[in-house]
Tab-separated table of C-alpha atoms and ligand atoms in Angstrom:
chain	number	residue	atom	x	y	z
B	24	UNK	CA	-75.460	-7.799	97.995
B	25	UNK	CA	-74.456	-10.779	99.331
B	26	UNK	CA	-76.728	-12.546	102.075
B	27	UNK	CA	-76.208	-14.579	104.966
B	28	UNK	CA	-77.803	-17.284	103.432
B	29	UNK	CA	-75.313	-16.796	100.003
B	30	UNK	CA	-72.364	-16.813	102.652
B	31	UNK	CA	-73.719	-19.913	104.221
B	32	UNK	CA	-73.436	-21.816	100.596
B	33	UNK	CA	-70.216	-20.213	99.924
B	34	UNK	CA	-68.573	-21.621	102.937
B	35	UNK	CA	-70.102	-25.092	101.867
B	36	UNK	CA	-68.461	-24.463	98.900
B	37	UNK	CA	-71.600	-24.483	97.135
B	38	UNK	CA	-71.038	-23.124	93.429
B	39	UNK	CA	-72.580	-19.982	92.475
B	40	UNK	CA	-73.218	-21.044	88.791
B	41	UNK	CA	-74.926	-18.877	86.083
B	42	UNK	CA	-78.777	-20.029	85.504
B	43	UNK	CA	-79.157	-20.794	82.050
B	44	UNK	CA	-79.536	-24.512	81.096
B	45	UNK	CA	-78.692	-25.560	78.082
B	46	UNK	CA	-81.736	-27.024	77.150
B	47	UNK	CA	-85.114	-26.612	79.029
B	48	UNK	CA	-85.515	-29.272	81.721
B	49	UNK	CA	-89.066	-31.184	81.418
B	50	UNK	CA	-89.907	-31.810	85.188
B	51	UNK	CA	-92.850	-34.600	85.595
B	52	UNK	CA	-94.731	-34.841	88.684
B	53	UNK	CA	-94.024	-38.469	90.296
B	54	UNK	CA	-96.480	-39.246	93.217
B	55	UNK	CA	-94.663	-43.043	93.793
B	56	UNK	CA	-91.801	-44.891	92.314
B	57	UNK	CA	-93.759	-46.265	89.885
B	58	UNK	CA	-94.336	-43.238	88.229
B	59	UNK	CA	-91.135	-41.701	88.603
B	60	UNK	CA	-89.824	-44.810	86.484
B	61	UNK	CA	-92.331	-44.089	83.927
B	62	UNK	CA	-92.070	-40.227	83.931
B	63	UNK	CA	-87.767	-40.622	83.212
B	64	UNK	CA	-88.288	-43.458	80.954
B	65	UNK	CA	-90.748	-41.423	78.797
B	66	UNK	CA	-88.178	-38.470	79.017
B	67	UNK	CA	-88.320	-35.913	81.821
B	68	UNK	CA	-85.134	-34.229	82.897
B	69	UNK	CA	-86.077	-34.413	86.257
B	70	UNK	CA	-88.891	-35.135	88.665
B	71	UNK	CA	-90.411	-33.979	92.092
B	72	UNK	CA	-92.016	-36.326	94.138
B	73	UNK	CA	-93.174	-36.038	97.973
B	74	UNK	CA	-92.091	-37.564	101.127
B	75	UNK	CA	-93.129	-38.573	104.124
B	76	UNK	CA	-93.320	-34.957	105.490
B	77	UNK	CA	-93.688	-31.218	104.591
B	78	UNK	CA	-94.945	-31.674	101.369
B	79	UNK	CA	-98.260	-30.610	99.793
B	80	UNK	CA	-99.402	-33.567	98.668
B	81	UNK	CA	-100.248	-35.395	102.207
B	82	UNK	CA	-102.763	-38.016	99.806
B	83	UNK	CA	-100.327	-38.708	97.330
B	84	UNK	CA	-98.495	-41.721	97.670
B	85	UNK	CA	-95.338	-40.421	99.244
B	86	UNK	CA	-91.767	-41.531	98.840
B	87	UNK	CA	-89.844	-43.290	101.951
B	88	UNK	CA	-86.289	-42.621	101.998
B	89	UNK	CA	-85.232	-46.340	100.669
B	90	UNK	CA	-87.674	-45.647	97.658
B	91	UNK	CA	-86.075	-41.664	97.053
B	92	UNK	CA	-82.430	-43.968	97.065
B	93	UNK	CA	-84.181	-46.213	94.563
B	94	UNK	CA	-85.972	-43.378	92.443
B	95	UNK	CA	-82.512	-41.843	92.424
B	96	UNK	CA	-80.378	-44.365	91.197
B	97	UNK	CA	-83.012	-45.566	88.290
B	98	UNK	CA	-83.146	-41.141	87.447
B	99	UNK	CA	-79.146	-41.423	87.391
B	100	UNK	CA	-79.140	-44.220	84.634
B	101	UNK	CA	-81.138	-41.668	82.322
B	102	UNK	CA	-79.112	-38.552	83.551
B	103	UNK	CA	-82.528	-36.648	85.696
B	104	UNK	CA	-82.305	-35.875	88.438
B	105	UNK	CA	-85.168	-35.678	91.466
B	106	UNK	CA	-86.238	-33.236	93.159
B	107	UNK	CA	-88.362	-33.205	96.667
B	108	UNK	CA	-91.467	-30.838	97.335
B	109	UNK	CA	-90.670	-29.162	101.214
B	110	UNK	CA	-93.308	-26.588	100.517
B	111	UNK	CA	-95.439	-26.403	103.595
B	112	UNK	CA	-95.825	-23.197	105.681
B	113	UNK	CA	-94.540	-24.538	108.323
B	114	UNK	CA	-96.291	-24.396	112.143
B	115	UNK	CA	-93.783	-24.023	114.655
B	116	UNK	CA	-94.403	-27.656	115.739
B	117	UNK	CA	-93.394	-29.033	112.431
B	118	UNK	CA	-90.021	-27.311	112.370
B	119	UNK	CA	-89.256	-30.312	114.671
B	120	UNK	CA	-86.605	-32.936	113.075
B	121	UNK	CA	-86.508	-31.173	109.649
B	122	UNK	CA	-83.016	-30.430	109.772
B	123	UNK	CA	-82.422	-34.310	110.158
B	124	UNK	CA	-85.361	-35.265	107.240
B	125	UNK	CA	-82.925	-32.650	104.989
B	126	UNK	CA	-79.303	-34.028	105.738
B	127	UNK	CA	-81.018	-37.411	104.557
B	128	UNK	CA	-82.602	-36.261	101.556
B	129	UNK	CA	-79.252	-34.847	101.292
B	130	UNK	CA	-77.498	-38.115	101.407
B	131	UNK	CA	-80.078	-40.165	99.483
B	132	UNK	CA	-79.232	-38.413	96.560
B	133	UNK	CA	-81.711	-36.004	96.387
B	134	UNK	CA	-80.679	-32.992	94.028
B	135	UNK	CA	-82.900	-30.358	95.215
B	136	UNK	CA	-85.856	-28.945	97.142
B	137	UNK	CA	-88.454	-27.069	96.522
B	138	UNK	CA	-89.344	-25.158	99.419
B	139	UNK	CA	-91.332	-22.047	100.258
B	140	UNK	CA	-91.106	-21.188	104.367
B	141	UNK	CA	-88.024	-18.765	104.615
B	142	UNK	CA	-87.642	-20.915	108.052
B	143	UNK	CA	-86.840	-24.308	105.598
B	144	UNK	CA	-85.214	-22.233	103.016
B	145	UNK	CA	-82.415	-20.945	105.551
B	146	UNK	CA	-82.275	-24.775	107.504
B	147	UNK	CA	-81.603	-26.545	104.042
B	148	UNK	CA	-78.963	-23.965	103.336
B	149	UNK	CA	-77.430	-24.656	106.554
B	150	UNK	CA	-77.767	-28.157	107.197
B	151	UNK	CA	-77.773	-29.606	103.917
B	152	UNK	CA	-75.390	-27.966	101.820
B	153	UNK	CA	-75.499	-30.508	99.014
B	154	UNK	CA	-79.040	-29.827	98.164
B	155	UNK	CA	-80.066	-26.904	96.113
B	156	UNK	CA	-83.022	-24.771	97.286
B	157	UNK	CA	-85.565	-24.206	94.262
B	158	UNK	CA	-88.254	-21.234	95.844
B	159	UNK	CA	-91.946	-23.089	95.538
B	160	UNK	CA	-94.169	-21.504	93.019
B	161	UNK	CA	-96.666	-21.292	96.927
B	162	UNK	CA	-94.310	-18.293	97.842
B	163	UNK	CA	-96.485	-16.203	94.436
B	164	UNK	CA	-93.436	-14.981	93.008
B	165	UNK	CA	-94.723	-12.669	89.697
B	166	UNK	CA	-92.463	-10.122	89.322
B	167	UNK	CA	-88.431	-9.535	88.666
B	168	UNK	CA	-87.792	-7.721	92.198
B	169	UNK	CA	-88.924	-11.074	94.106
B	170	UNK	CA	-86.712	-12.756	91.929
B	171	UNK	CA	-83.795	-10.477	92.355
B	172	UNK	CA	-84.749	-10.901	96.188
B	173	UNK	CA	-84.233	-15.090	96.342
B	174	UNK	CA	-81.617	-14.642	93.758
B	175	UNK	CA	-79.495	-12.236	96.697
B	176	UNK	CA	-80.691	-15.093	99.481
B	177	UNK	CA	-78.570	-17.478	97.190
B	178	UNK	CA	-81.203	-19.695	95.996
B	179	UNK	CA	-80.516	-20.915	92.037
B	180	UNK	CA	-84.218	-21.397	90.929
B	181	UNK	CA	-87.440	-20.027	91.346
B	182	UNK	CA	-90.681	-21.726	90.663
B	183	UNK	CA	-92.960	-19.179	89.544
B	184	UNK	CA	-96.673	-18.550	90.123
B	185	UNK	CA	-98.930	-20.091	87.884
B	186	UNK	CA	-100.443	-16.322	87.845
B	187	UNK	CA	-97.146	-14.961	86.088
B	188	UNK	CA	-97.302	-13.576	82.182
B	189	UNK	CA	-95.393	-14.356	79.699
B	190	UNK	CA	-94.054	-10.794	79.222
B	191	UNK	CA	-93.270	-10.696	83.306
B	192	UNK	CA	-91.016	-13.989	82.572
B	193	UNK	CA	-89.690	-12.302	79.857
B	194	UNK	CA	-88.358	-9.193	81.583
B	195	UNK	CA	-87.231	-11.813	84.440
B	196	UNK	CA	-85.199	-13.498	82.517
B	197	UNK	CA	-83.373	-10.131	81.377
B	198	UNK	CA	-82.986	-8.444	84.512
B	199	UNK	CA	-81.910	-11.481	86.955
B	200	UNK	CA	-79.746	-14.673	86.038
B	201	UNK	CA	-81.338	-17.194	87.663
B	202	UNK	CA	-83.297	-20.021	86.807
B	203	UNK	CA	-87.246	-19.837	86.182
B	204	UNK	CA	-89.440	-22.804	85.968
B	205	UNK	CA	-92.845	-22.357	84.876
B	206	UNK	CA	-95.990	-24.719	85.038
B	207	UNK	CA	-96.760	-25.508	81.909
B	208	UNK	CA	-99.378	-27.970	82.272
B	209	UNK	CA	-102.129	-29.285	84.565
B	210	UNK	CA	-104.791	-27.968	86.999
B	211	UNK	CA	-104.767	-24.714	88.317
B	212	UNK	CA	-105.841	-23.063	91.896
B	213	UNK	CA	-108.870	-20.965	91.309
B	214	UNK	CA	-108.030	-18.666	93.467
B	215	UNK	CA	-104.608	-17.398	93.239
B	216	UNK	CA	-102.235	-20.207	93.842
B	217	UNK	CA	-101.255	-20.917	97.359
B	218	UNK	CA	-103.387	-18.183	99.089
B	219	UNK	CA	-107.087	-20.402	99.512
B	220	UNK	CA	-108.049	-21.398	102.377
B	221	UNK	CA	-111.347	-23.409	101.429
B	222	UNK	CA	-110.075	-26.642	102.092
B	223	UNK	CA	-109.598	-25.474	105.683
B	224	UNK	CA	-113.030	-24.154	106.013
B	225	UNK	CA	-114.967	-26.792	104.351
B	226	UNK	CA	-113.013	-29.729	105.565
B	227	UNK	CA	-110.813	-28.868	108.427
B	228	UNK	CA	-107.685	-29.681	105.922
B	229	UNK	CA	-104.953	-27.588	105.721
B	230	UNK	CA	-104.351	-26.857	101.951
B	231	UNK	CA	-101.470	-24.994	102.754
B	232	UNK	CA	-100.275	-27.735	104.682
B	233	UNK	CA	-100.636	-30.574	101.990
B	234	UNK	CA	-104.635	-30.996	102.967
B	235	UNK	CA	-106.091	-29.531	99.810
B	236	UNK	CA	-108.967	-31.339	99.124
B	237	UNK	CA	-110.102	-29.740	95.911
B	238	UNK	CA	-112.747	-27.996	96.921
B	239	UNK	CA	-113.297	-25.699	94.353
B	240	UNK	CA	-114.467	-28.938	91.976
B	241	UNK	CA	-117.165	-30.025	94.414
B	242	UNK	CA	-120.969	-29.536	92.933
B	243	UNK	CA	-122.555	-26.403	94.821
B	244	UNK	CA	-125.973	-25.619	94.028
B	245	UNK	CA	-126.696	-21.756	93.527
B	246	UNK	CA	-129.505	-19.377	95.146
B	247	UNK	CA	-129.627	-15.770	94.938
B	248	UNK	CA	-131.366	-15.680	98.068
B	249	UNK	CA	-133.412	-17.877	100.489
B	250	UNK	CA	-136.462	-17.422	98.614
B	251	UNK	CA	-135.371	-18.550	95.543
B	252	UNK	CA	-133.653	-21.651	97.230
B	253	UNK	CA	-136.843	-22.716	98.712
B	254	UNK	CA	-138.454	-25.373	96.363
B	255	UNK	CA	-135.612	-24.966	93.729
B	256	UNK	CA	-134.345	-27.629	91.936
B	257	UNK	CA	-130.599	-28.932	91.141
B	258	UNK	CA	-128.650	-25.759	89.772
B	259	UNK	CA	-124.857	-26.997	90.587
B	260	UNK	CA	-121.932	-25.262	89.278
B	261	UNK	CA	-118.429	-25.798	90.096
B	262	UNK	CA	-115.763	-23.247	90.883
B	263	UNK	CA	-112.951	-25.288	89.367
B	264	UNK	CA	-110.599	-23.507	86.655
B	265	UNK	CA	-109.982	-24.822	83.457
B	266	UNK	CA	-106.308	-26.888	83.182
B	267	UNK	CA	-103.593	-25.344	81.801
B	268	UNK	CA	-101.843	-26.636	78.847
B	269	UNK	CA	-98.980	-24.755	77.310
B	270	UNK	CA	-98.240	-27.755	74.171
B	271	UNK	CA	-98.925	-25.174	71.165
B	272	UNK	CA	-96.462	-22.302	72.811
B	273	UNK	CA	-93.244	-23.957	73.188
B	274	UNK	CA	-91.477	-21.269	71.281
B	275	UNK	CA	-92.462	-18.793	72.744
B	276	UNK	CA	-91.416	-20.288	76.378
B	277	UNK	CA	-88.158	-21.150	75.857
B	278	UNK	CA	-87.768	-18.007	73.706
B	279	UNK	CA	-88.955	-15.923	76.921
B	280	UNK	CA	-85.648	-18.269	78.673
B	281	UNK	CA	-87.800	-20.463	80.472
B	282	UNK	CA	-85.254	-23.252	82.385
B	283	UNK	CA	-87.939	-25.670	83.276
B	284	UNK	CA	-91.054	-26.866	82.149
B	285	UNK	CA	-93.018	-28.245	85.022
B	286	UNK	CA	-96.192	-30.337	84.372
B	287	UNK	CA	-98.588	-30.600	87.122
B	288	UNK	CA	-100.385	-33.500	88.732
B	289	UNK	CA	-98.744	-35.674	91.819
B	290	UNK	CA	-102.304	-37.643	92.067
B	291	UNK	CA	-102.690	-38.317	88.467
B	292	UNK	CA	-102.211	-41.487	86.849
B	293	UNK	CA	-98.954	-43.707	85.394
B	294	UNK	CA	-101.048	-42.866	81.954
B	295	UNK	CA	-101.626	-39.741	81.916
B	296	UNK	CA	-97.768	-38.579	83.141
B	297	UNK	CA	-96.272	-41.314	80.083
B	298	UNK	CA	-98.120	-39.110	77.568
B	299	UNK	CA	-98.296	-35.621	78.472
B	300	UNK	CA	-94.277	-35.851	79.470
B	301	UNK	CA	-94.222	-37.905	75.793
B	302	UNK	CA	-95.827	-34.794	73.839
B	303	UNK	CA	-93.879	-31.948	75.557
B	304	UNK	CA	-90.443	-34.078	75.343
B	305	UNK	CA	-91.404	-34.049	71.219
B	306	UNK	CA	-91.990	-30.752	71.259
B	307	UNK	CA	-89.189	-29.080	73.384
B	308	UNK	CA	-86.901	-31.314	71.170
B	309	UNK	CA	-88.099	-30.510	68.004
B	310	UNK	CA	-87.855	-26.822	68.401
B	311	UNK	CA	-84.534	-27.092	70.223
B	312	UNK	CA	-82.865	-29.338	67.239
B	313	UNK	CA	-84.517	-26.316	64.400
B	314	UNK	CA	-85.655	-23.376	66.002
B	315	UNK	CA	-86.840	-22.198	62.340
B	316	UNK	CA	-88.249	-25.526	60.974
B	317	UNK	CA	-90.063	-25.921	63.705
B	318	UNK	CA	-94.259	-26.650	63.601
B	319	UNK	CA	-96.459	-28.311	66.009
B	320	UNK	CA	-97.419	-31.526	65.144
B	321	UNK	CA	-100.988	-32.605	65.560
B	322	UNK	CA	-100.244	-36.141	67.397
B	323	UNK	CA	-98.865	-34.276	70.084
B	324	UNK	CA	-102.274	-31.983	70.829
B	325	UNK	CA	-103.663	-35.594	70.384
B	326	UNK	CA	-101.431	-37.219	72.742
B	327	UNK	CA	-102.592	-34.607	75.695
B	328	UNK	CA	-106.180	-35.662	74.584
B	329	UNK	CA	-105.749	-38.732	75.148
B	330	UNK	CA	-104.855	-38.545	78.404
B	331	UNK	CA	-106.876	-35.638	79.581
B	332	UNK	CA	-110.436	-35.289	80.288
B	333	UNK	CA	-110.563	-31.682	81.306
B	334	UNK	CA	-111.223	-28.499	79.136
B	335	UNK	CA	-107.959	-27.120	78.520
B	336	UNK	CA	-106.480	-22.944	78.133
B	337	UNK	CA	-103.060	-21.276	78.474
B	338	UNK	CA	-104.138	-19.739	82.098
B	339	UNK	CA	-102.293	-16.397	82.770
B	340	UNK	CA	-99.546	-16.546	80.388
B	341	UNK	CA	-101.545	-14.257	77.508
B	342	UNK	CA	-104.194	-12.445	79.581
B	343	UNK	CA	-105.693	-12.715	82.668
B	344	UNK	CA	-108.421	-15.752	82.232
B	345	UNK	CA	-112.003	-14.221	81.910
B	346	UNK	CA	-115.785	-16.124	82.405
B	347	UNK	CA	-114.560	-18.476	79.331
B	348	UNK	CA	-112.219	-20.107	81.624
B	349	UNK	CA	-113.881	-21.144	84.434
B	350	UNK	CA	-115.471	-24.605	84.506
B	351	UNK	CA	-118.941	-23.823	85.834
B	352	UNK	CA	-120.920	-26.987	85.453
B	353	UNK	CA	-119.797	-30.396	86.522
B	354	UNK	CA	-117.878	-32.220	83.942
B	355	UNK	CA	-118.628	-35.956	83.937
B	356	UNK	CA	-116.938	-36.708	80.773
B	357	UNK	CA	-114.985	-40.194	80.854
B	358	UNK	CA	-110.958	-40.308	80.357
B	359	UNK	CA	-110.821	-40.939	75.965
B	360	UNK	CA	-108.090	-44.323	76.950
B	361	UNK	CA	-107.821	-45.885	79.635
B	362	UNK	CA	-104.392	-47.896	80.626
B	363	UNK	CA	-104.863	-51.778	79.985
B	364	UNK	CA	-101.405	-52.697	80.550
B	365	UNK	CA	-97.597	-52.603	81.054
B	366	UNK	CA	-95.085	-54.164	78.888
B	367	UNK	CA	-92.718	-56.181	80.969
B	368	UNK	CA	-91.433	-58.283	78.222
B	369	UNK	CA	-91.031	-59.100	73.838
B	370	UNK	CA	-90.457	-61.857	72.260
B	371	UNK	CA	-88.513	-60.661	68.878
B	372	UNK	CA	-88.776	-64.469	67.391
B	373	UNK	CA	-92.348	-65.154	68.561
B	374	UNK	CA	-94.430	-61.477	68.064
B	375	UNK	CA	-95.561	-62.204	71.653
B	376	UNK	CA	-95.492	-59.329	74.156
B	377	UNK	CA	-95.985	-60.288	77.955
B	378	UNK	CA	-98.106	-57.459	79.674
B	379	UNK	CA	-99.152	-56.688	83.098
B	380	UNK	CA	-102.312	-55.854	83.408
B	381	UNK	CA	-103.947	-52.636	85.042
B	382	UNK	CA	-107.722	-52.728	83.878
B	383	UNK	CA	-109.584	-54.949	82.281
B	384	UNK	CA	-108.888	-55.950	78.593
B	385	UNK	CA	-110.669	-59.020	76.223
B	386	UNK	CA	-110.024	-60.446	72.576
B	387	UNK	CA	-111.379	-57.926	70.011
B	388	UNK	CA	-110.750	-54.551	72.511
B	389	UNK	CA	-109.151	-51.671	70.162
B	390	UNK	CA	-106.169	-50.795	71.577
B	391	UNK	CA	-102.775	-48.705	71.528
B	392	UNK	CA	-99.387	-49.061	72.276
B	393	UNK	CA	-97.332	-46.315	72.912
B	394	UNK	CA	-93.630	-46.112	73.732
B	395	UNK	CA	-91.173	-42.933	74.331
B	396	UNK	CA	-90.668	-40.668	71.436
B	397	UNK	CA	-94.194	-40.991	69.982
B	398	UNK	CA	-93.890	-44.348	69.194
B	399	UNK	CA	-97.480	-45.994	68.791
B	400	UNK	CA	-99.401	-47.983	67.006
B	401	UNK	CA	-103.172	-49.460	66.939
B	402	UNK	CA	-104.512	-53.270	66.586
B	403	UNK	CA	-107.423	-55.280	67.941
B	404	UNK	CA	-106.102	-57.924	70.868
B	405	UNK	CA	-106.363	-61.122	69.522
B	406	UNK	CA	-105.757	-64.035	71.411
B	407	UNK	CA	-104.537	-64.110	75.025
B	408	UNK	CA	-102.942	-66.701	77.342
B	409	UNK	CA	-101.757	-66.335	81.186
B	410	UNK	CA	-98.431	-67.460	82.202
B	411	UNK	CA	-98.925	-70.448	82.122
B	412	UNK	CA	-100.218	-70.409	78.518
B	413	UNK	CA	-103.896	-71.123	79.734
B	414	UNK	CA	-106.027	-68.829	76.751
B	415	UNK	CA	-107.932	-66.494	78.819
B	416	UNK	CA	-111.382	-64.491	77.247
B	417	UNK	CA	-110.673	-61.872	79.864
B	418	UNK	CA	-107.707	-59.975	81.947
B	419	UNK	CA	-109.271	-58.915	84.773
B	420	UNK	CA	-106.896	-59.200	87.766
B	421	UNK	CA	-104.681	-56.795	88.677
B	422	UNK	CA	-101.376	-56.933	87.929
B	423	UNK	CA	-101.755	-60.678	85.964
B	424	UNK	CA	-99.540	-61.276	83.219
B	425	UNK	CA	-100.622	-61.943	80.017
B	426	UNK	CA	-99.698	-62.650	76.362
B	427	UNK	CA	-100.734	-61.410	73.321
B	428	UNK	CA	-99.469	-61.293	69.541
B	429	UNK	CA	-98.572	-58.014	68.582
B	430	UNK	CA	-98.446	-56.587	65.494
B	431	UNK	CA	-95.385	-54.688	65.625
B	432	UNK	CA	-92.301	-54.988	68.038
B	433	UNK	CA	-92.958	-53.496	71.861
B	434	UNK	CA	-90.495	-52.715	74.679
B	435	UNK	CA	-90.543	-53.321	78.351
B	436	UNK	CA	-92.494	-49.829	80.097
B	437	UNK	CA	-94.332	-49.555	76.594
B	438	UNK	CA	-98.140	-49.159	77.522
B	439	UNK	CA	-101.155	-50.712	76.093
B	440	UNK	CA	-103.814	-48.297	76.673
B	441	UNK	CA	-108.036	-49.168	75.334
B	442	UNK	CA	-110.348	-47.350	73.358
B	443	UNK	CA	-113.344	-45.798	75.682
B	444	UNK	CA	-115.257	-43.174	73.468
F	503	SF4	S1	-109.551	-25.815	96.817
F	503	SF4	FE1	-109.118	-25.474	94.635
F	503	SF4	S2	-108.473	-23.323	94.488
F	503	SF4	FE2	-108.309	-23.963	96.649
F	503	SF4	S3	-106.154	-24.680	96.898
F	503	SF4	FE3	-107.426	-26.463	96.462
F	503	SF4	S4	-107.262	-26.693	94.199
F	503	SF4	FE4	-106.611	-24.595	94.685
């Protein structure tokens, strides 16, 4: 049974563990520092950010090597750990230095990659025996033979495909110890995951080769024929799918022995990764500490609102997603909150929070801070002064630190998020 690849880790005295983790590991999606800082303050196990190369994300805003040492060492104070996406389908010409770019994510700290080329797979193994090797959901693994397969190759974790059901994790998870991790949340591939090649057609970028340029969301307008194009008006329609969003089944997932809950989204926003890793870090918790007492709290579908603008389903996990789920016309609809600003300071004494700003905010704006754990609270701003204690009627520079009374204590990385329906 056992492979080259498992003999490779055993002479590297790699542990062959058993794959259950005590507690499901929350994995947040951290396109730069930044947000990895926010995504382990406001509780993720782990993380999985990009670098400079092989990664799917070639927009995002990837990670150099002294910023993986630095994203490592803040992960370490909270116990997560940080994983790196390696998940190209590699060219032949870009198998060139990777062994190198692996020994240093190696010895930055990194604790695993995700990878899906059998090529990278077998080079990490080899080269960098300190990193694990977690199989990327882009290799469409649905069914407990694959997993059995990657499991003999000596890999600890696969990522799933976002096409799996819940009963196909389920009899996983009984025939093969290993680690699953499951997307949980965030957009999905209208076609099936890692298999569409429209970006390549329509733009000459390589979606499987971190160009993905999301088009399946662009408008299209729609003829039956050239006839009825000629003098028609506007019809547009979108293929996009509706996101997934998994917050009202957490039973059921760690019941099926889900290991890790990964939430989508590289490209999306210090606000939007705070909250939705906020509700699901409630939720996991809460059923975890009493399985039987356990009920899903409302502020937690409302958190996800809140920071979500997209219509929202549980994409394969119950049935195969019919019409219903597509998005077919182009949503428009503005973002509910929008982040205001950062809290970098409190004073106890005074009431006075210092902020840095991140959109515009005035006296009288409704606003919300929230903090890990579901911490939050509502008030108007009142007045505001710049560092120098100037009063200001308006924070409109990026990044300028402000002021303001609040009306109940606040904590450095708490946000301040405004009203905008
Ligand atoms: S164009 Fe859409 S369906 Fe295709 S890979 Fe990109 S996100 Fe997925």
């Amino acid at each position: 049974m056992s492979s080259a690849l498992i003999e490779t880790a055993e002479k590297a005295g790699k542990p062959l563990r058993r794959h259950r983790l005590d507690r499901p590991e929350l994995l947040a999606p951290a396109g730069s520092l930044e947000k990895l800082k926010f995504a382990v303050h406001y509780g993720a196990d782990a993380v999985y950010i990009g670098g400079q190369k092989y990664g799917l994300r070639s927009n995002a805003d990837n990670f150099s090597f002294d910023e993986m040492r630095e994203g490592v060492a803040f992960a370490a104070r909270y116990g997560a750990k940080v994983f790196v996406a390696t998940n190209i389908y590699a060219h032949q010409e870009d198998l060139a230095g990777i062994a190198e770019y692996l020994k240093q994510l190696e010895s930055v700290g990194i604790a695993a990659i995700i990878a899906a080329d059998p090529a990278i797979v077998e080079i990490a193994m080899r080269e960098a025996p300190g990193l694990e090797v977690h199989l990327s959901t882009q290799q469409s693994t649905m069914n407990w033979q694959a997993v059995q397969f990657w499991k003999e190759e000596g890999l600890p974790r696969v990522v799933l495909a976002r096409e799996t059901s819940m009963e196909e994790i389920r009899e996983m998870k009984s025939r093969v110890d290993i680690e699953l991790e499951v997307f949980i949340h965030g957009a999905m591939c209208s076609s099936v995951s890692g298999r569409c090649v429209l970006s390549n057609h329509f733009t000459d970028r390589d979606s499987n080769r971190g160009g993905c340029c999301q088009s399946c969301r662009w408008k299209y307008d729609l003829h039956v024929d050239a006839a009825s194009a000629a003098g028609a008006g506007d019809n547009p329609f979108t293929m996009g799918s509706k996101d997934l969003c998994m917050i009202q089944h957490i039973p059921d997932l760690i019941d099926a022995g889900v290991d890790s809950f990964k939430i989508e989204g590289r490209m999306k926003s210090i606000h939007y990764v705070a909250s939705v890793v906020n509700a699901y870090r409630q939720a996991i918790d809460a059923y975890m500490a009493d399985p039987e007492g356990y009920t899903l709290r409302p502020e937690w579908v409302g958190e996800i609102g809140k920071a979500a603008n997209r219509p929202l389903n549980t994409g394969f996990f119950y049935s195969t997603p019919g019409a219903g789920e597509h998005i077919y016309e182009p949503e428009e609809k503005p973002a509910p909150y929008d982040f205001a600003a950062v809290v970098t300071d409190y004073d106890a004494a005074a009431g006075i929070a210092t902020l840095q700003q991140r959109s515009p905010f005035r006296p009288g704006m409704e606003v919300e801070f929230i903090g890990p754990g579901g911490r939050s609270f509502n008030q108007s701003v009142g007045e505001m002064t710049d560092e120098h204690g100037e009063s200001l009627e308006v924070a409109r520079h990026p990044l300028q630190t402000i002021r303001i009374r609040t009306e109940r204590p606040v904590f450095p990385l708490d946000i301040m998020r405004k009203k905008m329906l």
